[in-house]
Short mmCIF file of C-alpha atoms in Angstrom, two decimals:
data_model
loop_
_atom_site.label_atom_id
_atom_site.label_comp_id
_atom_site.label_asym_id
_atom_site.label_seq_id
_atom_site.Cartn_x
_atom_site.Cartn_y
_atom_site.Cartn_z
CA PHE A 175 -5.79 -4.14 13.59
CA ARG A 176 -6.89 -6.12 10.55
CA THR A 177 -5.96 -5.24 6.98
CA PRO A 178 -8.93 -4.46 4.68
CA ARG A 179 -9.38 -7.34 2.26
CA HIS A 180 -9.39 -5.15 -0.85
CA ILE A 181 -6.00 -3.71 0.18
CA ILE A 182 -4.69 -7.26 0.67
CA ARG A 183 -6.01 -8.23 -2.75
CA LEU A 184 -4.26 -5.22 -4.29
CA MET A 185 -0.93 -6.31 -2.76
CA VAL A 186 -1.43 -9.85 -4.04
CA GLU A 187 -2.25 -8.59 -7.54
CA LEU A 188 0.84 -6.36 -7.56
CA THR A 189 3.16 -9.25 -6.68
CA ALA A 190 1.37 -11.77 -8.95
CA PRO A 191 2.19 -15.09 -7.23
CA THR A 192 2.96 -18.12 -9.40
CA SER A 193 2.76 -21.87 -8.82
CA LYS A 194 6.49 -21.91 -8.01
CA ASP A 195 6.21 -19.47 -5.09
CA THR A 196 6.52 -20.24 -1.39
CA ILE A 197 4.53 -17.55 0.41
CA CYS A 198 4.92 -16.41 4.01
CA ASP A 199 3.26 -13.97 6.41
CA PRO A 200 5.37 -13.78 9.60
CA ALA A 201 2.58 -11.90 11.42
CA SER A 202 -0.32 -13.83 9.95
CA GLY A 203 -3.24 -13.09 12.32
CA THR A 204 -6.36 -14.50 10.64
CA CYS A 205 -4.31 -15.39 7.52
CA GLY A 206 -5.99 -12.81 5.29
CA PHE A 207 -2.92 -12.44 3.08
CA LEU A 208 -2.49 -16.19 2.65
CA VAL A 209 -6.20 -16.73 1.94
CA ASN A 210 -6.19 -14.02 -0.74
CA ALA A 211 -3.01 -15.44 -2.27
CA SER A 212 -4.63 -18.90 -2.46
CA GLU A 213 -7.75 -17.41 -4.11
CA TYR A 214 -5.54 -15.55 -6.59
CA MET A 215 -3.83 -18.84 -7.48
CA ARG A 216 -7.18 -20.55 -8.06
CA ASP A 217 -8.36 -17.64 -10.24
CA THR A 218 -5.22 -17.15 -12.35
CA HIS A 219 -3.47 -20.55 -12.27
CA PRO A 220 -6.28 -23.15 -12.06
CA GLU A 221 -4.13 -25.64 -13.94
CA MET A 222 -1.89 -26.14 -10.91
CA LEU A 223 -4.69 -27.96 -9.09
CA SER A 224 -4.92 -30.58 -11.85
CA ASN A 225 -1.22 -31.43 -11.61
CA LYS A 226 -0.32 -33.69 -8.65
CA LYS A 227 3.06 -32.11 -7.92
CA ASP A 228 1.72 -28.55 -8.00
CA ARG A 229 -1.45 -29.55 -6.14
CA ASP A 230 0.61 -31.10 -3.33
CA HIS A 231 2.68 -27.89 -3.19
CA PHE A 232 -0.49 -25.78 -3.02
CA HIS A 233 -1.99 -27.76 -0.14
CA ASN A 234 1.17 -28.49 1.89
CA THR A 235 4.19 -26.28 1.26
CA MET A 236 3.10 -23.11 -0.54
CA PHE A 237 1.66 -21.16 2.41
CA SER A 238 3.28 -20.44 5.78
CA GLY A 239 2.02 -18.17 8.54
CA TYR A 240 3.31 -17.41 12.04
CA ASP A 241 1.78 -15.65 15.02
CA PHE A 242 2.22 -15.60 18.79
CA ASP A 243 -1.52 -15.35 19.53
CA ASN A 244 -3.03 -18.83 19.87
CA THR A 245 -6.54 -17.56 19.17
CA MET A 246 -5.38 -16.00 15.90
CA LEU A 247 -3.60 -19.24 14.98
CA ARG A 248 -6.81 -21.23 15.42
CA ILE A 249 -8.84 -18.68 13.41
CA GLY A 250 -6.15 -18.50 10.73
CA SER A 251 -5.92 -22.29 10.36
CA MET A 252 -9.70 -22.58 10.09
CA ASN A 253 -9.80 -19.71 7.60
CA MET A 254 -7.29 -21.46 5.34
CA LEU A 255 -9.13 -24.77 5.55
CA LEU A 256 -12.48 -23.14 4.75
CA HIS A 257 -10.86 -21.58 1.68
CA GLY A 258 -9.63 -24.93 0.41
CA VAL A 259 -6.01 -25.13 1.57
CA GLU A 260 -5.75 -28.48 3.35
CA ASN A 261 -2.45 -28.44 5.22
CA PRO A 262 -0.80 -24.99 5.37
CA ASN A 263 2.10 -24.34 7.71
CA ILE A 264 0.38 -22.19 10.36
CA ASN A 265 2.40 -22.28 13.57
CA TYR A 266 3.14 -20.50 16.81
CA ARG A 267 6.17 -18.24 16.52
CA ASP A 268 7.33 -14.92 17.91
CA SER A 269 8.96 -13.92 14.65
CA LEU A 270 11.32 -11.34 16.19
CA SER A 271 12.47 -13.50 19.09
CA GLN A 272 15.87 -15.16 19.34
CA ASP A 273 14.08 -18.41 20.28
CA PHE A 274 12.57 -18.66 16.80
CA ALA A 275 15.37 -17.24 14.66
CA LEU A 276 15.62 -20.47 12.69
CA GLU A 277 14.83 -19.76 9.05
CA GLU A 278 16.84 -17.97 6.39
CA GLU A 279 16.28 -17.55 2.65
CA LYS A 280 13.31 -19.93 2.67
CA TYR A 281 10.53 -17.98 0.94
CA SER A 282 10.09 -16.41 -2.49
CA LEU A 283 7.23 -14.06 -1.52
CA ILE A 284 6.31 -12.26 1.70
CA LEU A 285 2.96 -10.53 2.16
CA ALA A 286 2.47 -8.86 5.53
CA ASN A 287 1.13 -6.07 7.68
CA PRO A 288 3.26 -6.58 10.80
CA PRO A 289 2.56 -4.92 14.16
CA PHE A 290 4.22 -1.52 14.43
CA ALA A 291 4.41 1.53 16.70
CA GLY A 292 5.70 -0.87 19.30
CA SER A 293 9.02 -1.90 20.82
CA ILE A 294 10.71 -5.12 21.84
CA ASP A 295 13.10 -6.06 24.64
CA LEU A 296 16.57 -6.08 23.07
CA ASP A 297 17.62 -9.02 25.25
CA SER A 298 14.98 -11.25 23.67
CA ALA A 299 15.25 -9.95 20.09
CA ALA A 300 16.94 -12.12 17.47
CA LYS A 301 20.63 -11.24 17.35
CA ASP A 302 20.90 -11.62 13.58
CA LEU A 303 18.14 -9.01 13.16
CA LEU A 304 19.83 -6.63 15.59
CA ALA A 305 23.01 -7.03 13.55
CA VAL A 306 21.13 -5.55 10.58
CA VAL A 307 19.35 -2.77 12.47
CA ASN A 308 20.05 -2.21 16.17
CA THR A 309 16.69 -0.97 17.40
CA LYS A 310 13.70 -1.79 19.61
CA SER A 311 11.33 -0.63 16.85
CA THR A 312 9.20 -3.56 15.67
CA GLU A 313 8.53 -2.10 12.20
CA LEU A 314 12.24 -1.83 11.43
CA LEU A 315 13.03 -5.26 12.89
CA PHE A 316 10.29 -6.80 10.75
CA LEU A 317 11.84 -5.26 7.62
CA ALA A 318 15.15 -6.85 8.58
CA LEU A 319 13.30 -10.14 9.14
CA PHE A 320 11.68 -9.99 5.69
CA LEU A 321 15.09 -9.61 4.07
CA LYS A 322 16.37 -12.55 6.10
CA LEU A 323 13.46 -14.84 5.20
CA LEU A 324 13.47 -14.09 1.46
CA LYS A 325 15.46 -16.11 -1.03
CA PRO A 326 17.66 -14.08 -3.41
CA GLY A 327 15.23 -12.93 -6.09
CA GLY A 328 12.33 -13.17 -3.65
CA ARG A 329 9.94 -10.25 -3.38
CA ALA A 330 7.86 -8.61 -0.68
CA ALA A 331 4.79 -6.39 -0.44
CA VAL A 332 4.43 -5.12 3.12
CA ILE A 333 2.66 -2.33 4.97
CA VAL A 334 4.77 0.08 7.02
CA PRO A 335 3.96 3.18 9.08
CA ASP A 336 4.71 6.65 7.74
CA GLY A 337 7.75 7.01 10.02
CA VAL A 338 9.63 4.32 8.10
CA LEU A 339 9.36 6.51 4.99
CA SER A 340 10.40 9.84 6.40
CA ASN A 341 12.02 9.55 9.84
CA LYS A 342 15.45 11.22 9.52
CA GLU A 343 16.97 9.52 12.56
CA LYS A 344 19.97 7.28 11.98
CA THR A 345 18.29 3.87 12.36
CA PRO A 346 15.28 4.34 10.00
CA THR A 347 17.55 6.04 7.46
CA SER A 348 19.96 3.11 7.69
CA MET A 349 17.14 0.61 7.06
CA ARG A 350 15.96 2.54 3.98
CA LYS A 351 19.54 2.71 2.72
CA ILE A 352 19.93 -1.06 3.04
CA ILE A 353 16.79 -1.74 0.98
CA ILE A 354 17.73 0.85 -1.68
CA GLU A 355 21.47 0.20 -1.93
CA GLU A 356 21.75 -3.54 -1.26
CA HIS A 357 18.45 -4.71 -2.77
CA LYS A 358 15.86 -3.44 -5.26
CA LEU A 359 13.14 -1.14 -3.99
CA GLU A 360 10.44 -1.04 -6.64
CA SER A 361 7.50 0.90 -5.28
CA VAL A 362 6.09 3.05 -2.50
CA ILE A 363 2.28 3.31 -2.44
CA THR A 364 1.06 5.73 0.21
CA LEU A 365 -2.35 4.95 1.72
CA PRO A 366 -4.87 7.52 3.01
CA LYS A 367 -5.18 7.83 6.79
CA GLY A 368 -8.68 6.38 7.00
CA VAL A 369 -7.88 3.01 5.40
CA PHE A 370 -7.63 1.26 8.80
CA LYS A 371 -10.60 3.00 10.44
CA PRO A 372 -12.44 2.49 12.73
CA TYR A 373 -9.48 0.72 14.39
CA ALA A 374 -6.78 3.33 13.71
CA GLY A 375 -6.21 6.50 11.73
CA VAL A 376 -2.48 6.06 11.12
CA SER A 377 -0.61 7.05 7.95
CA THR A 378 0.81 4.00 6.21
CA ALA A 379 2.31 2.87 2.92
CA ILE A 380 2.92 -0.31 0.94
CA LEU A 381 6.57 -1.08 0.18
CA ILE A 382 7.35 -3.47 -2.67
CA PHE A 383 10.93 -4.70 -2.97
CA THR A 384 13.04 -7.59 -4.22
CA LYS A 385 15.93 -9.18 -2.33
CA THR A 386 19.02 -9.19 -4.53
CA ASN A 387 22.03 -8.84 -2.16
CA SER A 388 23.61 -6.85 -5.00
CA GLY A 389 21.55 -3.67 -5.37
CA GLY A 390 19.45 -2.96 -8.44
CA THR A 391 17.40 0.07 -7.40
CA ASP A 392 17.44 2.48 -10.35
CA ASN A 393 14.05 4.16 -10.09
CA VAL A 394 11.34 3.89 -7.45
CA TRP A 395 7.71 4.18 -8.52
CA PHE A 396 5.51 6.27 -6.20
CA TYR A 397 1.72 6.26 -6.13
CA ASN A 398 -0.39 8.45 -3.86
CA LEU A 399 -3.58 6.47 -3.25
CA LYS A 400 -6.29 9.02 -2.44
CA SER A 401 -9.36 6.79 -2.31
CA ASP A 402 -9.86 3.03 -1.97
CA GLY A 403 -13.56 3.06 -2.85
CA TYR A 404 -14.82 3.59 0.71
CA SER A 405 -15.36 6.62 2.91
CA LEU A 406 -12.32 7.37 5.06
CA ASP A 407 -14.29 7.84 8.28
CA ASP A 408 -15.27 5.34 10.98
CA HIS A 409 -18.23 4.09 8.90
CA ARG A 410 -16.20 3.07 5.80
CA LYS A 411 -19.24 3.15 3.54
CA PRO A 412 -18.88 2.26 -0.19
CA LEU A 413 -18.57 5.36 -2.38
CA ILE A 414 -19.73 3.55 -5.52
CA ASP A 415 -21.75 0.42 -6.33
CA LEU A 416 -20.29 -2.64 -4.63
CA ASP A 417 -20.02 -4.42 -8.00
CA LYS A 418 -17.62 -1.70 -9.13
CA LEU A 419 -15.34 -1.93 -6.11
CA GLY A 420 -12.19 -4.01 -5.88
CA VAL A 421 -8.93 -4.33 -7.71
CA LYS A 422 -10.48 -5.70 -10.89
CA PRO A 423 -13.99 -4.22 -11.15
CA LYS A 424 -16.62 -6.25 -12.95
CA ILE A 425 -18.13 -3.08 -14.41
CA LYS A 426 -16.27 -0.46 -16.41
CA LEU A 427 -15.54 2.60 -14.28
CA ASP A 428 -16.14 6.12 -15.49
CA LYS A 429 -13.92 9.08 -14.61
CA LYS A 430 -15.86 9.93 -11.43
CA ASP A 431 -15.61 6.31 -10.28
CA HIS A 432 -11.83 6.41 -10.73
CA GLU A 433 -11.69 9.38 -8.39
CA LYS A 434 -13.57 7.36 -5.77
CA ASN A 435 -11.59 4.13 -6.24
CA ASN A 436 -7.92 4.35 -7.29
CA LEU A 437 -7.20 0.61 -6.99
CA PRO A 438 -7.76 -0.32 -10.67
CA ASP A 439 -5.66 2.70 -11.68
CA ILE A 440 -2.77 1.50 -9.50
CA LEU A 441 -2.68 -1.88 -11.24
CA LYS A 442 -2.88 -0.29 -14.66
CA LYS A 443 -0.05 2.14 -13.99
CA TRP A 444 2.03 -0.47 -12.12
CA LYS A 445 2.29 -2.44 -15.36
CA LEU A 446 3.33 0.71 -17.25
CA ARG A 447 5.77 2.02 -14.63
CA GLU A 448 8.84 1.27 -16.75
CA THR A 449 7.60 3.55 -19.54
CA SER A 450 6.45 6.20 -17.06
CA GLU A 451 10.11 6.90 -16.28
CA LYS A 452 10.42 8.61 -19.66
CA ASN A 453 7.30 10.71 -19.14
CA ASN A 454 7.89 11.61 -15.52
CA GLU A 455 5.62 14.40 -14.32
CA LYS A 456 6.14 14.72 -10.58
CA SER A 457 2.94 16.70 -10.31
CA GLU A 458 0.88 13.59 -11.17
CA GLN A 459 -0.63 11.04 -8.78
CA SER A 460 2.14 8.59 -9.73
CA PHE A 461 5.74 9.24 -10.73
CA CYS A 462 9.23 7.72 -10.67
CA ILE A 463 12.19 8.96 -8.65
CA SER A 464 15.77 8.02 -9.51
CA LYS A 465 18.15 6.51 -7.00
CA THR A 466 20.33 9.62 -7.34
CA GLU A 467 17.46 11.81 -6.17
CA LEU A 468 16.73 9.47 -3.26
CA ILE A 469 20.34 9.71 -2.09
CA LYS A 470 20.23 13.52 -2.23
CA LYS A 471 17.19 13.45 0.07
CA GLU A 472 18.89 11.08 2.56
CA TYR A 473 16.92 8.10 1.22
CA SER A 474 13.58 9.69 2.08
CA LEU A 475 10.62 7.72 0.75
CA ASN A 476 8.09 10.42 1.52
CA PRO A 477 6.52 11.37 -1.84
CA ASN A 478 6.01 14.94 -0.60
CA SER A 479 9.81 15.32 -0.71
CA TYR A 480 9.70 14.98 -4.50
CA GLN A 481 6.22 15.84 -5.73
CA GLN A 482 5.84 19.16 -7.48
CA ILE A 483 2.75 21.20 -6.73
CA VAL A 484 1.35 22.86 -9.83
CA THR A 485 -0.68 26.00 -9.23
CA GLU A 486 -3.20 27.19 -11.74
CA ASN A 487 -2.85 30.76 -13.04
CA LEU A 488 -6.28 32.33 -12.66
CA LYS A 489 -7.34 35.32 -14.74
CA TYR A 490 -9.52 37.97 -13.19
CA ASP A 491 -11.45 40.79 -14.85
CA ASP A 492 -10.02 44.25 -14.82
CA PRO A 493 -11.00 46.02 -11.54
CA LYS A 494 -12.67 48.84 -13.52
CA LYS A 495 -14.93 46.33 -15.27
CA ILE A 496 -15.81 44.71 -11.92
CA ILE A 497 -16.75 48.15 -10.49
CA LEU A 498 -18.95 48.90 -13.50
CA LYS A 499 -20.74 45.57 -13.07
CA LEU A 500 -21.29 46.25 -9.37
CA GLU A 501 -22.66 49.71 -10.12
CA LYS A 502 -25.06 48.26 -12.69
CA ILE A 503 -26.26 45.65 -10.19
CA GLU A 504 -26.72 48.38 -7.58
CA GLU A 505 -28.83 50.43 -10.02
CA GLU A 506 -31.04 47.42 -10.69
CA ILE A 507 -31.46 46.83 -6.94
CA ASN A 508 -32.44 50.48 -6.40
CA ILE A 509 -35.06 50.29 -9.17
CA ILE A 510 -36.57 47.16 -7.61
CA LEU A 511 -36.58 48.73 -4.12
CA SER A 512 -38.25 51.85 -5.54
CA ASP A 513 -41.01 49.75 -7.14
CA ILE A 514 -41.58 47.88 -3.87
CA LYS A 515 -41.95 51.15 -1.94
CA LYS A 516 -44.49 52.50 -4.47
CA ASN A 517 -46.57 49.33 -4.29
CA ASN A 518 -46.65 49.43 -0.48
CA LYS A 519 -47.91 53.04 -0.08
#
């Protein structure tokens, strides 16, 4: 199923590509991630198109996408061309297959929503990926692939199913441990179930991490996205004016709008996440969790494992006062009924 374009744009904004990046989507489909990244570059770094070296990089070497569906490859190539990227590297490749296990440490940024809830034949899977995580699970193999493709210092923003966050079995736990202990996990943004409707109602999250080969995870920033500006049913209707939707709204949002569209709030708090460690209320929509806490919870990335639920202490009137009020109301009702009876004789 296809990734909503405003969710793609959010992931691009969070990773903030620069003119030096080489960007890859190993499960590119229609190239939505690459198109949005190219539009972001035009919007935020227009100067790169006036410099021959950077312009050549933009048109020829900056964007790479792979897929094993020839129809998607044709659509993706056309999509890139229509959005002004002349010669992107869009090619046929079964990214998890041993036959195509050719690249390593080539890209500085990966943006992807790979296929998951599936399995692969171990005999055909790339051996170097199986050496990282010995599983048939496509979502875990893709995470291993992302780490393989990234240069040291390279970063990734990818969508994963809920099981990757919370499954306590050995293999998923091992994959989480690798990202947390050997690299730098920066953020987990949980998405509401209806984001991918009408195609699917699965629970998913965005993982943002940096490949370091030397650790670096100190605190992980969690954000529980409750609304993306659209209804979470099969209709996916806008909840507020279309001009107000998106990652960077053109119109200032009021408090009610924020409740209907959390995307601008994510970007705002993402930039302040370092300071939020000092003021860390785990009852809020976003909070930081230390590596020590993650280890205690067996590297669980499910925010429910850490979030504190605050209950409000409600005050009620004294029962005697409530009884007196009820008696008074009953007297008034009796008076009214008595008047009605008199008038109907």
